[in-house]
Every structure is written in C-alpha cells, then in structure tokens.
Amino acid sequence: MTNKKIKYQPIQPEILELAAAHGNSPEAVLEVLNDIQAEHGGLSRQRITDTARALGLPAHRAYGIATFYSMLSLEERKQVLRVCDGPVCWLKHASVDAWKKKMPADDYTVERTSCLGLCDRAPAVLVDDEQAGPASPRDASRVTRGWRGGPTDYSKPRRGELRVMTALIGRIDPDSIDDALSHGVYDGLQSALQKTPEEVIAIVEASELQGRGGAGFPVGRKWKFVAAEKRTPRYIVCNADESEPLIFKDRVLIETNPHQLLEGLLIAGYACGASEAWIYIRGEYESQARRLENAIQQAEAKNLLGENILGSGFSFKIHVHRGAGAYICGEETALIESLEGKRGEPRLRPPFPPSYGFRGQPTAVNNVESFCAVPHILKNGADWWKSLTGYTTAGTKVYMVLGHVKNPGLFEAPFGLTLRQIIKMGGGMAEGSKFQFALCGGAAGTIVDKSLMDVPLDYASSQKGISLGAGAFLICDQSVSPVAFLRELLHFFAAESCGKCTPCRVGTWRSLEILNRLAAGEGRAGDVEELKALSAVMLDSSFCGLGQSVPIPMNSAMKNFGKAFEEAEK
Amino acid sequence: MAGLAASFGSGAMSNSMDDVAQQAKAFFIIGSNTTEQHPVFGTMLRRAVRFRGAKLVVADPRRIDITEFATLHLRQKPGTDIALVNGLMNIILEKGWEDKAFIEERCENFDEFKATVMNYPPEKVSEITGVPVEQLYEAAQIIAENKPTAVIWAMGITQHISGVRNVMDLANFQMLLGYMGKPGGGVNPLRGQNNVQGACDMGGLPNVYPAYQPVTSEEAQAKFQKAWGATSNLKVGAVVTEMMPGILEGRTHALYILGEDPVMSDPDTHHIRKALEAIDFLVLQEIFPSETSAYADVLLPGVSFAEKTGTFTNTERRVQMVRKAIPTQGDARDDWWITSEIAKRILAATPQRVQPEAPFAGWEYRDASAIMDEINVVTPSYAGITHARLEKGERLQWPCPAKDHPGTPILHTKALSRGKGRFMPIDHVPPAEEPTEDYPFVLSTGRVLYHWHGGQMTRRAKGLLEIYSEALIELNPDDAARLGLNGKNRVRVTSRRGSIEAQAWVTDRVPPGMVYANFHFPEASANELTIAALDPVSKIPEYKVAAVKVELVR
Amino acid sequence: MVNIKINNQSVQAEQGQTILDVARSHGLDIPTLCYHKDLSPTGNCRMCVVEVKGGRFLSAACVTSVWEGMEIQTHSEKVMKDRKLTLEMMLANHPQDCITCDVSGECELQDLAYEYKAVAPSWGTKGTRYPVDSDPNPFIRVDMNRCILCRRCVEACAEIQVRDVWGVAKRGFDEVIVAGAGTSMLEARCESCGQCVAYCPTGALSNKMNYGMARAHQVKKVTTTCAYCGVGCQFDLLVKNDKVIGVQSNPDAPVNGMALCVKGRYGYDYIHHPDRVKKPRVRRYLLDGGKKNREGSPWDWVETEWETALDITAKKLMEARDNYGADSIGVLTSAKCTNEENYLMNKLARQVLGTNNIDHCARL
C-alpha cells in the first residue's frame, strides 16, 4: 500500500505538458529536465519527482540524472557563467575566482566547468548557452552586455594542409543548404543511393577508414557487423559529445558544414539498413545543435531526409539529442545509456553496440569526423582516399595544435605527421618558448618529451609511447611544471569519473589529492610510489575506457619527467 | 473452496506460486489485492510483468497497488464479478477463442453453460459492471491470446453472497480456455491466513474430516470410528457464522475458541457482542487479551509461532516446518498440549464414550511429530508427509500419498480430480445490500499491507503502528469535495448495523460512490458495519459489499 | 562445452558461463562484493578481477563469459595486489567503526579486508560524509558512510521487490545511494520489506529494531515459517538469551528465497509484548462456584494454575454436552495454528465431544 503519511500531490500541469511534448517517453527524461531548467533556471526535488511520475519512472531515475549531468542544477539560477578550467584554458590562467569577483553576483552564478571544447578560443566561458572566448575576467562587463568574442577563422588553409572535410570552411554559408548543394555536398549520397548497401559498405571497408574518435576501429567493419544483424530497426548514432580537453574538431566541422555530417549519417543509414539516427551532441554546443536542427529541416524540405529519399525507396530520420555535461557520455555505451534517458554510465561489454546498442537494437556509433569523411569516399572512391597519404594509414585527419605555438588551431593533413611537423604547422614554438613537453592525442593521451618528436603518428603509434588519439596536441614550454600539468588532467578526470567502479571513482580522486600536494611543493615520501600503484589498479581493473586511460598521461608523465616528480616529493 | 470442489472435485489452488509466476503468459487477478495481502507473491508477479513481459489484467473496483503494473485495469462495480466473467466468456465464444479440444475431452455440461453465457452480451455486461465494452474486448483478447493465463483471486471473490458461484464461474473460465492442468495456468485462490489451507485439510470444517472426507459419508464415519474409537454423527455441523446467532437462538451453549477473535473478524460486530454476552461458557485459548477475551470465562495462554514446533500448509498446499525458537513465555503451554489436556479430562470423566482398543483412541502425544504420525494414517493426502522428511529438507506439496512420494506441485495435470470438469451455468446475483437514498455509498472492506486481520499482532508491532497508526477510510476526492472534506477531517460511516468514525483518506484508489475500510483497529473496525449475509453454500459473509452513508465529523 | 584452464588446471565449462560460475563450481574462491547470485551482475566493485591470458586489462569474473581456450589466473600476484588496493580504496571511505557496527561479524567487506590483509589507508574520508542513521524509516537504519556503492540495494529494490526506491545520484567520488529524489525512503514509496538490508554487504543498511542487541556470533538462528499470510515464506528467527531479536532472510527458503514482506521481517515484536497472557485466567465466579455473572467482581480475572483452569474447562464443556447435547458446543479452531493443533481440535470436536460444529476463520 502506498504509505498514508505521504501525500501525493497531483503532478504540476506544466510538467505534464512538457512530458507530453516529448511523447511521455521515459527516454526523454533528460530533455524534459532540460526544458524545465530552461524555464525556471533550475530544478527542484518536487519537479524532479513530478517529471519521473509523468514519464512513468521511479523518482530516483530522474534524480539520478539531475545530479549526474553537470549542467543541471537543483537550485534556480538567473544566469550562469561557466568558466572552463580545462588544461588549455589553465595555461591561459583561467580563474573561476577572478570571474566571481568581476561578475555581478545578483544576476550571475559563476562556476567551474570541465573543458568546453573551445580550446582554440581559450580562455573560454559559457554564458548560459552562449560560447564566448577568448574572454578573461577583464571582459566581464562587456560579457554582461552580450559580447562573446569571436570564433577562430579557418577559412584560409595553412601551408601544408590537405583539406577534404574542411574544404568548404568559409566557402559556404553553413545555414544554407543551397550553398552546400552547389558545392557538391550530398553528391556522395547520390552516389551511394545508386549502389547497393553491400557495395557501399565494401567501398568504405576498402577505403580503410578508421574511426576518428581515437580508437581507430575500422568504420566499414563496424557497419558490416550492424548490417549483418538480422534484427530491425537498426540505428545510427553520431557521437558529437566532444568533451575531452584539447579536442574541438567536431565542433568546427559541425559549425562550418553541418550538411556534410548529415550526408555521412545518411550514407551510414543506407549502408546499415538503419531507419533513424541520433546525433548526441554535448549540451555546451547549443549553437551547433541549433545549426544541425536547421540543416535537418532544410534537408527534409529537399527530400534529402524523410520518406523515400530522392525516390530511392530509402527513408531516414535524424534527431539531435543534447547532452547536459558529462565527459563519460563520449564512451559509446555510456552515450547510448544517456540517449535512453539514463545516467551516462558505461555498459558491460560484450555485447557491443553493433549487436546490442540503442534500445537494445543493432547500432553503429561513430564519431563526427568519421561520418564527415564518408561522403568524400563515396564520391571519389576508396582508392582516391588511400592516395591522399603516402603513409600506411589512409586518408586525412583533422589535427588540433594548441598551447605555446605561434598559431594554435585546427588543420587537416594526412596521417603520418610527426610531433615536430605538427608544431611547425602551428607556426613553430611561440616567441620565447622552448619546447618542454607535449600532451598528445587528448587529455587521455601521452605526455612526451622531445625524444619522441620524430615518430610518425597514427593509431598504432601509441605503442611507441606517443598517441594520436583524436588528433590534438598541447605544446608546453619550459614555464609549465609537468607535475602541475598532470594535476590539471587528474582534476578533469576526477570531476568526470562516473563513479560506477571503485578504481576510477576513488583512484582519480586520490591521485588528484596527491598531485595537489606535490604541485604545491608539499609532497611526501612515497607519493610517487602510491601514484604508480593507483595508476596500475586503474589501468588493470577499471570498468571502462575512462578509468583505463587515466594512467596513460600519468604513467607517461612520471616516466618522461621522473625527475620533476621526484623533486616534488621532497 | 466449495466452488472449486464442485467444478473439479478438489478445492485448492491448482498450481504453485512459482510456476504461475514464472510460466504464465498473463495473469488475470480478480478480487485479490495481491501486493498488500500476499506481498511476496505480489512481488513475484511484479517481476514477471517487469522482467518477463507477462501481461496483467486486474479486475478490481479499487485502484489497488498492483494496477500500477497492469496491462489493463477493469473497475467493475462491487458485486458484479459474475456478470464480468460471463461477459468475457461471451466474447471468447463470440470470437471462437475457446479451447474446443479441452472442452470436448475433459469437460462436461458445456451446452447448458453456454446457453447461460449467451445471456451476457458485452453491452449488457457493460451496463451491469460499469466496465466499457471496449475494455471487455481488450481483456478477453489479452487473456485468450496469452496462453496460458493464470487466474488469481482471494477474498474479493469469495466474500460475497455469490462467493461460491463466483468461484465456479472462474473455474468455467479456465476450462473454457483450456488453462487447467498446465504450468502457468490454473485456478489460484490465495489463502488469507498462514494456515487456512492446513486448518481445512485437518478437518477444521463442519462438513469434512481431515483430507475432505465428508462427515456425511458412512464410510468416512466408520473409518474414524475405527481409528479414534468414537466419532461424530453424519450431520454437517455449524459454521462460525451459524454458531454465533445460534447462541441467541439457544442452540449454542459453549464455545471453545483457539486463537481467533470473532469480535474483530466476524461481520456485524454489534450482533456478535450481543451473542457472546449471552453464551453459557466461552473458553478462549490465545496469546493476547483480545476484543473477544472480554467475553471469555476462561483464558488459556497458548504460544506464538516462535515457541512451537509443527507444520503450516501454505496456499499452494506446501507443508513446511515451524520450529520452536524460544521457550514458551511465562506459564503458557503448547496449544496441542492444552487441547489434549482438555480432551484427556473429558475422556477420563466419560470413559465409556470411546473404544479404548482403537489405535488412536488416546491423547498421549510425545510431541507434535507424534501427532503428525497419526495424521499420516488418517489423512490420505498427508500420508507421506512426516516431520523427518521435512527436516531432511524435502519440499512437499500435498497430495503426498506415501512416504516415498515426491508431492504434487500441480493438480489436474492429466484429468481433473472428479474426472471431467463440470461447467456450471452461473447467473449474476446482485449483492444482498445495494445503495439506497439513505445509504448511498458502497462499503468494501479488507486489510492493508502493514496490518494483519484483527490487528492483535500488528498493533503490537511498534514500527508497523508507526507507519499505519489508525484506521483510515478511503474516500474518493469527488465525494470528499461533495461532503466538504478538506483532507484533515474525520468521517462517520454508518450502515444499518452500526457506525464508526475514522480519519478519511481522500484518494482515487476508490471510485466515486465507494468507501473502503479495514478491520485492524477495534475503535473503528469495519465489521461494525458489515452485513452478515452469507453465501448459501460456503457460508462466507459478504464483507465486500454493504450500503453505508458517510458524514463529515465536525 | 568449452575447454578452459583455471590456475593451470584444465576445466570444462558450459558456453556462456561466467568465469565466476565456473570457478565457484570448481571450489575456487573468487571474492565478490557487488555480485549476488539473485541480482543482475553489474561489475562495479572490481573485487572479482582475474587475469586472462592475452587480455590488456584484468577481467571481472562475474561478468566475463568463458571462451574456448581461455586461460585464467584467479590469484596471481597482480590480481591479489589489485584486489587489495581496491579494498583499501573502499576502506579509505569507510568508517573504521567495526567495533560498534551492528553487522560486524557478518560483513562481507570486513571478511575480505581481513582475508586480503588490507590496511585502511590514512587518507580518504572517515565517517563524516553523511549523517549517521539518516532515514526515519522505523525499521531500516541508513548509514551511507559505510556504503561501498556496490548497488545491491538498488538492484534488490528494482529486481526483487520491484519498487525502485533506491537509486544512484551524483557522480564520481560524490556518488551516493539515494531514496527517490533524495527524500526519505517512505516518501520514495518504500514498502519497508527490508530486501535492501538483506542484500547489503556492509552496515550501510541495517535493522533498527535490533540495533545494539546482538553480535552475529551471539545469535542462534532457527529456520521457521512465517505466521502471517498464506504465501508461506520461510526465514530464520534470530534468538539471543531466549528472545527473538530479529528475522533474517534464509536464501534456501523454498517459496520466497531472500524476499520477505514488512510484516514477516519486522512484525515480530508482538512475540515478547508485555500484553502476552502468561498464566491461565478464569473468572472469579467459576472459583466461587456461583452462577455466571458478567458484572462486578465475579467477572474479574483470577490467575490460576493449569490444573484448575483445565478442570473447569473440561467440566463446563461436559455440562453443556450433558445438558444440551454435543451440538450445543462450537469449536473454533485456528487458521493461525499448526496442522497438528488443528488436527487435535478436529479430533476433540468429533471424537471427544461428538459434534461436527467445528470451524475456523477461513471465510473471514
């Protein structure tokens, strides 16, 4: 019996309406909570409980979500300024406290946030849902008046760039499908629709396209698994939850050419026999999400999406799903959980998403950049793609070079670049800067000294001690302490660990505690030893890729800069 | 259980809870508030729905907790179960969903039954029951398409003047669909008390000896005469609801009551009190002073389950050990010892009554297991159930006719106990008391999760009382508004027999025009209101329908 | 069937069996905390990690299926080291209060910490993160400081009781188990069945009613059958000094397994209630030899010896039989009593008194 002491008030009509607007689907719990927060500036236990009841979920499910995603708040707030404290912004002296002092406290809640994916605009902040940067506390008053800084201009290629996916940057209006069409976007789709799905997969497989999320799994093989599953419906999911510090390429690809991504999803859907796709985009990319929604509408109007596309008999829908602040959702099974309206916690694997993915159905999950490469391969052929590089790994890659270089930002080039070449693409070391170390791949990459400068990079090079990851490189000069730098990375991982498994939940927290001490010059004997032990147990025993990859920067930093750590211990 | 006995020849739950929960494709719960009254079985059903995708049709006037898990909830008017079930069967026949082979091979009297069911077209049934026609079709379809469906009921079916007929109609229903004798199907009446099944099995009924050997049978009489050296006559005795009025009518002069509290649990409390005031002698064997002990001449302290060894038989005929964990409290004695001491004294005073050479003439029992040894001999369905086997960890469900028999989890697998199942034509009978202008509400009664029966045990459990501390009357918000209730007020509920006052619980668990009360609290026991109208066969009172009026207490 | 090697021993296993299943079926002890055979495995705690030849990482035995040719080390040096450190990570955020903890002696964390000689690190948080005894539920004592986030309570509530009271909130190091939207358990629709307590491996969820009453080694457990409804759940009564101090799930219970309801698990305190009738009582008029009188002092209760009470009872029943016939006596037996007791009541009515007027409250 329902307990008599508990009086259940009727669900607030507003929440019933919001739930109904999302089809009363339990999957939509995050969206409903997002909507409530947008309306009221925050949630409350009552609203959370009502949301759960309206969607037929237990209260803890909605509360678990409300407290999991960092952008959701139990308290009502007027405006929120989120200050990025990722390692790139840290190099630029980002400070939450300084912002707090400068912003009008009555109107703005100022809080830290993990990397905003605006590394080329560092130091960056998020004003409600608007991206801003470079912006320092000195800009506070103009920020309150609506100033947001400006996006980096990538319309001119750097010397040595080879542009495929980034070719149309600055040459088309990203909000105009006509512009896109007149520049050949959707030609790859046309070409695909004239082939059988099997042929499309064969081409992608022949192109040796590897997944661009960082792991490098062959895209064609993944699609083959999905297509081979008997069960329908099958789904395509685009991982646009780009939340790892240093990485912002997907944001640029979306904001400069959204139709290229839609085209890639369409081809994937056709090849895999899928009917629907979801683009899971991080909540901090609101303007990019809107751009995608606009592009989807335009594509639907041209029958490039929807029923019987271009008379081919192929029907396909694309949805945009916003995250709400959780790095872990970049892990593909956590992303799927989140898409299903749950906490973004990784699933047990196997089964893998190609056989058991979204809603338990066969699902292909790929990175934005992977999808963006596909139309070009369909249009120009697998051999063309392979011919773009003289290196063993096929095709081009979008790189990000950051930190103490003259000209930080993004560029596209074939595989096989060395760190030395990448620094050169970044215009060389900044004035007065001498190379000390680089963080390679992303936050979960390797911290290398100059000894690995000349290793050609691809997905296999991590075995040599230097990783490519998602293609981001943070170059640090002599002014940066490797110990303090590692502390910043652990600060990120501790903030973003989902908490599911013991080694990652406690290991990241404890490692941060030790590194805080070491970086502050208060190290104790045994600290480095303990860090190594924690790193070992996180690597061996963590549940998912997050915990397993935290030791990569830890071990490489301690190995390559052992002396700095030893000194910090004393 | 008379209804099932008539239809199948055996009156118990046909299947096991486990096979019902794990193998039924759907459940049809009618008149069972399963999650509150049989909570652990209720959770098994929830699991089946949640994790196995089993379908669930609940027919209950109240929005009881398990409706949260229901595929479909039918809110029939109280006392219209036969019309509802006939209506569903009418649709099943209309659609040709019946199991023709099962009916042909294993049942009889189908044509007469069918003629009756034909009188219940969906439109008419909808009018009687208040259930929309489309819901009737939907329910029939769910139940017919998900093979097998288990039918589950409890007091909500039996506590009506038409209780036996309700049960027979559900037996018809399961025969019609061929759901008898199969794992996951069957007729599954849930027994209320922990050992109702055992009390019935052991001859705690006026019409049968142990194992349902009829007292009207000369053969049975001879058997017990031989075993005990004396026995009773061939006449069916009085049921409790006849014994009580019998006091005032001069038929009943003495009562020996073991562990029951008729003042709380019998209908029309006022009438019961009057009767007990008039009795010549009442001996009560109890663990607590109760509402009834006020009328007792002698109060003999028995023991709680924690202090005794013996067996209980659960609702699925499973016989399980009860083990003594602590010494008897104070100078209390084992209940079996007390009974045998009384017996010994009477027999000592009138030795001529029994033939002493009979094997079980005497009353010298070493312990409970020795009593079970005697039960084994005179109770065919318990012949193989011994304490020794149970102590070894054997899991036994009767019938277990021999010491090497493994017990019987499902009844009627090959043939129904009486050979062929008999279809009974059953017509709807309105409740004994229907709402009138003066008594416009329908009262239904029952228990709640946190309390038990007359409340003797649970009102002495601190935590349970903390969560559910007083009687509550469930009242629909519309009615509450009409009465001017603001949710804090108390209400007075009055029937033609009595009146109680209690806090109102304004909730849409009850439909407009209905109130629901429990009988756990003596200061506001629903049985002050209930009617002692009995089912003509089972003599079960109609606890589930009475006409009442509801007033605001200012 | 697949052929695998565990600790260099060749073993055959069923396709789809987990490493844990295979190991345990061969008597090999792999420690677990979040795993429970009744619940879906989650692989959270990482205590059951084992080394699989060729694997980049250690594998959680509870969720990893065996495959042909798999070679497993369950107690290699690396495995033992990782398990120990994982335990120490839990201990770092677990109060060192075993000395006063109510589940000391039957705590799975305590057992493993001892077995692995884990040392509670000096770092971490110590017993102050959450309020102690933080929930007003009358039966269930909540102390989230002791929680190791195994989530067995969450699963027990969802998968056994199907009530979904418990959930996981926040993330990372702040992750915490909550009832509903961070409310009290009852507000989160708790039915107080205590399944979460039964499945909790530590003292995070324990029983309020017997807090402080007995240590595990001080209680005698007696398996018996519940005396409330007709489902027939079995459980263990916990007895200390001849008093029932609690009820504990018995995993071997045929009908219910570990599951119980609020009455079965927590409705036992009536057993020792002071209201219990502890001596036979008769009305004074019966001792005085007067006529029945329901007024005043003749109607007072007098406590007597058994002989007296039984003699009076027998005499009065015989009087009724002799004066009005056997059918003037009614016998109400009890659906709460045992089969044996009911059988004797039936025998008393029919053999001794000679009446079929026997009934019980089956109908009520």
GROMACS .gro file of C-alpha atoms in nm, chain B residues 18 102 148 196 231 235 246 292 318 352 370 394 404 431 455 525-526 552:
model
   18
  588ASP     CA    1   0.642  -2.042  -0.860
  672PHE     CA    2  -1.009  -2.937  -2.393
  718PRO     CA    3  -0.183  -1.988  -2.052
  766VAL     CA    4  -0.606  -2.171   0.639
  801THR     CA    5  -1.665  -4.002   1.634
  805LYS     CA    6  -2.483  -3.444   1.005
  816GLY     CA    7  -2.711  -1.995   1.748
  862THR     CA    8  -1.318  -1.146   2.233
  888ARG     CA    9   0.312  -2.685   0.060
  922GLN     CA   10  -1.749  -4.516   2.803
  940ALA     CA   11   0.384  -3.783   1.702
  964GLU     CA   12   1.236  -3.232   0.134
  974ASP     CA   13   0.837  -4.216  -0.096
 1001PRO     CA   14  -2.535  -0.806  -0.370
 1025GLY     CA   15  -0.462  -0.646   1.447
 1095SER     CA   16  -1.349  -0.168   1.282
 1096ALA     CA   17  -1.521  -0.210   0.951
 1122LEU     CA   18  -1.840   1.465   0.795
   0.00000   0.00000   0.00000
